[in-house]
PDB file of C-alpha atoms in Angstrom:
ATOM      1  CA  MET A   6       0.025   0.015   0.112  1.00  0.00           C
ATOM      2  CA  ALA A   7       1.269   3.500  -0.930  1.00  0.00           C
ATOM      3  CA  GLN A   8       2.262   5.784   1.917  1.00  0.00           C
ATOM      4  CA  PRO A   9       0.670   9.217   2.098  1.00  0.00           C
ATOM      5  CA  ASP A  10       3.865  11.015   0.906  1.00  0.00           C
ATOM      6  CA  ASP A  11       4.131   8.716  -2.153  1.00  0.00           C
ATOM      7  CA  MET A  12       0.420   9.561  -2.996  1.00  0.00           C
ATOM      8  CA  LEU A  13       0.974  13.256  -2.834  1.00  0.00           C
ATOM      9  CA  ASP A  14       4.112  13.026  -5.034  1.00  0.00           C
ATOM     10  CA  ASP A  15       1.931  11.310  -7.555  1.00  0.00           C
ATOM     11  CA  GLU A  16       0.691  13.685 -10.198  1.00  0.00           C
ATOM     12  CA  ASP A  17      -2.346  11.462 -10.802  1.00  0.00           C
ATOM     13  CA  TYR A  18      -3.302  11.180  -7.217  1.00  0.00           C
ATOM     14  CA  PRO A  19      -6.852  12.920  -6.726  1.00  0.00           C
ATOM     15  CA  ALA A  20      -5.783  15.151  -3.920  1.00  0.00           C
ATOM     16  CA  TYR A  21      -7.774  18.420  -4.513  1.00  0.00           C
ATOM     17  CA  THR A  22     -11.365  19.058  -3.942  1.00  0.00           C
ATOM     18  CA  MET A  23     -13.473  21.029  -6.570  1.00  0.00           C
ATOM     19  CA  GLY A  24     -13.188  24.237  -4.449  1.00  0.00           C
ATOM     20  CA  ARG A  25      -9.346  23.942  -4.081  1.00  0.00           C
ATOM     21  CA  ALA A  26      -8.982  23.004  -7.795  1.00  0.00           C
ATOM     22  CA  ALA A  27     -11.013  26.129  -8.737  1.00  0.00           C
ATOM     23  CA  GLU A  28      -8.826  28.243  -6.528  1.00  0.00           C
ATOM     24  CA  ILE A  29      -5.551  26.868  -7.796  1.00  0.00           C
ATOM     25  CA  THR A  30      -6.540  27.141 -11.510  1.00  0.00           C
ATOM     26  CA  GLY A  31      -8.399  30.359 -11.345  1.00  0.00           C
ATOM     27  CA  ALA A  32     -11.482  28.722 -12.760  1.00  0.00           C
ATOM     28  CA  SER A  33     -14.917  28.565 -11.428  1.00  0.00           C
ATOM     29  CA  PRO A  34     -16.379  25.184 -10.315  1.00  0.00           C
ATOM     30  CA  ASP A  35     -18.824  25.434 -13.257  1.00  0.00           C
ATOM     31  CA  PHE A  36     -15.884  25.812 -15.706  1.00  0.00           C
ATOM     32  CA  LEU A  37     -14.342  22.618 -14.138  1.00  0.00           C
ATOM     33  CA  ARG A  38     -17.662  20.733 -14.644  1.00  0.00           C
ATOM     34  CA  ARG A  39     -17.840  21.972 -18.285  1.00  0.00           C
ATOM     35  CA  LEU A  40     -14.272  20.424 -18.777  1.00  0.00           C
ATOM     36  CA  ASP A  41     -15.633  17.161 -17.470  1.00  0.00           C
ATOM     37  CA  GLU A  42     -18.581  17.458 -19.925  1.00  0.00           C
ATOM     38  CA  ALA A  43     -16.125  18.236 -22.837  1.00  0.00           C
ATOM     39  CA  LYS A  44     -14.088  15.033 -21.747  1.00  0.00           C
ATOM     40  CA  LEU A  45     -10.956  16.981 -21.164  1.00  0.00           C
ATOM     41  CA  ILE A  46     -10.683  15.813 -17.579  1.00  0.00           C
ATOM     42  CA  THR A  47     -12.756  13.270 -15.632  1.00  0.00           C
ATOM     43  CA  PRO A  48     -12.428  13.945 -11.985  1.00  0.00           C
ATOM     44  CA  PHE A  49     -12.358  11.113  -9.595  1.00  0.00           C
ATOM     45  CA  ARG A  50     -15.169  10.643  -7.178  1.00  0.00           C
ATOM     46  CA  SER A  51     -14.835  10.325  -3.407  1.00  0.00           C
ATOM     47  CA  ALA A  52     -16.802   7.730  -1.552  1.00  0.00           C
ATOM     48  CA  GLY A  53     -19.451  10.589  -0.942  1.00  0.00           C
ATOM     49  CA  GLY A  54     -19.508  11.306  -4.631  1.00  0.00           C
ATOM     50  CA  HIS A  55     -17.554  14.637  -4.412  1.00  0.00           C
ATOM     51  CA  ARG A  56     -15.182  15.432  -7.278  1.00  0.00           C
ATOM     52  CA  ARG A  57     -11.428  15.125  -6.621  1.00  0.00           C
ATOM     53  CA  TYR A  58      -8.780  16.376  -9.031  1.00  0.00           C
ATOM     54  CA  SER A  59      -5.133  15.418  -9.512  1.00  0.00           C
ATOM     55  CA  ARG A  60      -2.252  17.810 -10.328  1.00  0.00           C
ATOM     56  CA  TYR A  61      -2.146  16.638 -13.815  1.00  0.00           C
ATOM     57  CA  GLN A  62      -5.809  17.370 -14.304  1.00  0.00           C
ATOM     58  CA  LEU A  63      -5.261  20.868 -12.751  1.00  0.00           C
ATOM     59  CA  ARG A  64      -2.587  21.579 -15.296  1.00  0.00           C
ATOM     60  CA  LEU A  65      -4.980  20.614 -18.056  1.00  0.00           C
ATOM     61  CA  ALA A  66      -7.658  22.824 -16.552  1.00  0.00           C
ATOM     62  CA  ALA A  67      -5.440  25.919 -16.130  1.00  0.00           C
ATOM     63  CA  ARG A  68      -4.381  25.473 -19.811  1.00  0.00           C
ATOM     64  CA  ALA A  69      -7.913  25.385 -20.829  1.00  0.00           C
ATOM     65  CA  ARG A  70      -8.789  28.356 -18.733  1.00  0.00           C
ATOM     66  CA  GLU A  71      -5.926  30.350 -20.328  1.00  0.00           C
ATOM     67  CA  MET A  72      -6.957  29.409 -23.764  1.00  0.00           C
ATOM     68  CA  VAL A  73     -10.623  30.278 -23.267  1.00  0.00           C
ATOM     69  CA  GLY A  74      -9.581  33.480 -21.635  1.00  0.00           C
ATOM     70  CA  ARG A  75      -7.761  34.417 -24.878  1.00  0.00           C
ATOM     71  CA  GLY A  76     -10.926  33.707 -26.924  1.00  0.00           C
ATOM     72  CA  THR A  77     -10.694  30.083 -27.863  1.00  0.00           C
ATOM     73  CA  ALA A  78     -13.967  28.216 -27.785  1.00  0.00           C
ATOM     74  CA  LEU A  79     -14.039  25.789 -24.907  1.00  0.00           C
ATOM     75  CA  GLU A  80     -14.458  22.737 -27.258  1.00  0.00           C
ATOM     76  CA  ALA A  81     -11.738  23.810 -29.457  1.00  0.00           C
ATOM     77  CA  ALA A  82      -9.394  24.383 -26.441  1.00  0.00           C
ATOM     78  CA  CYS A  83     -10.244  20.953 -25.091  1.00  0.00           C
ATOM     79  CA  ARG A  84      -9.540  19.352 -28.416  1.00  0.00           C
ATOM     80  CA  ILE A  85      -6.204  21.164 -28.786  1.00  0.00           C
ATOM     81  CA  ILE A  86      -5.125  20.171 -25.278  1.00  0.00           C
ATOM     82  CA  ILE A  87      -6.067  16.581 -25.866  1.00  0.00           C
ATOM     83  CA  LEU A  88      -4.018  16.517 -29.184  1.00  0.00           C
ATOM     84  CA  GLU A  89      -1.047  18.157 -27.506  1.00  0.00           C
ATOM     85  CA  ASP A  90      -1.109  15.642 -24.747  1.00  0.00           C
ATOM     86  CA  GLN A  91      -1.319  12.816 -27.173  1.00  0.00           C
ATOM     87  CA  LEU A  92       1.582  14.170 -29.215  1.00  0.00           C
ATOM     88  CA  GLU A  93       3.666  14.635 -26.084  1.00  0.00           C
ATOM     89  CA  ASP A  94       2.964  11.055 -24.932  1.00  0.00           C
ATOM     90  CA  ALA A  95       3.911   9.736 -28.555  1.00  0.00           C
ATOM     91  CA  ARG A  96       7.193  11.648 -28.432  1.00  0.00           C
ATOM     92  CA  ARG A  97       8.036  10.164 -25.050  1.00  0.00           C
ATOM     93  CA  HIS A  98       7.305   6.566 -26.516  1.00  0.00           C
ATOM     94  CA  HIS A  99       9.396   7.384 -29.558  1.00  0.00           C
ATOM     95  CA  GLU A 100      12.303   8.583 -27.507  1.00  0.00           C
ATOM     96  CA  SER A 101      12.186   5.527 -25.329  1.00  0.00           C
ATOM     97  CA  TYR A 102      11.990   3.286 -28.391  1.00  0.00           C
ATOM     98  CA  GLN A 103      15.030   5.059 -29.922  1.00  0.00           C
ATOM     99  CA  ARG A 104      17.072   4.624 -26.619  1.00  0.00           C
ATOM    100  CA  ARG A 105      16.342   0.880 -26.426  1.00  0.00           C
ATOM    101  CA  ARG A 106      17.113   0.574 -30.138  1.00  0.00           C
ATOM    102  CA  HIS A 107      20.527   2.270 -29.773  1.00  0.00           C
ATOM    103  CA  ALA A 108      21.218   0.285 -26.589  1.00  0.00           C
ATOM    104  CA  ASP A 109      20.515  -2.972 -28.378  1.00  0.00           C
ATOM    105  CA  ALA A 110      22.764  -2.011 -31.251  1.00  0.00           C
ATOM    106  CA  ALA A 111      25.735  -1.212 -29.048  1.00  0.00           C
TER     107      ALA A 111
END
């Protein structure tokens, strides 16, 4: 079982309530709910059904708030962020593959 310090270091651990998430990101709770509806972030639910957010989700929400604040439509901002996230993941996988390939060739 993970220790509390390990969980708080995990960027995917749902440590933040909706109120705290809104405060950290500068977004309203309604905006965070709209991000869930747009499928950008899906908050975890506590045993009582309350939304809980991870640091990773807060970064996505802050990016969306920034883009929407500059005039990008919410749906477009969410799609852009999802695509950026997928591209970064693909880059990490490619770099890992390249390192393994070079190590195997050596």
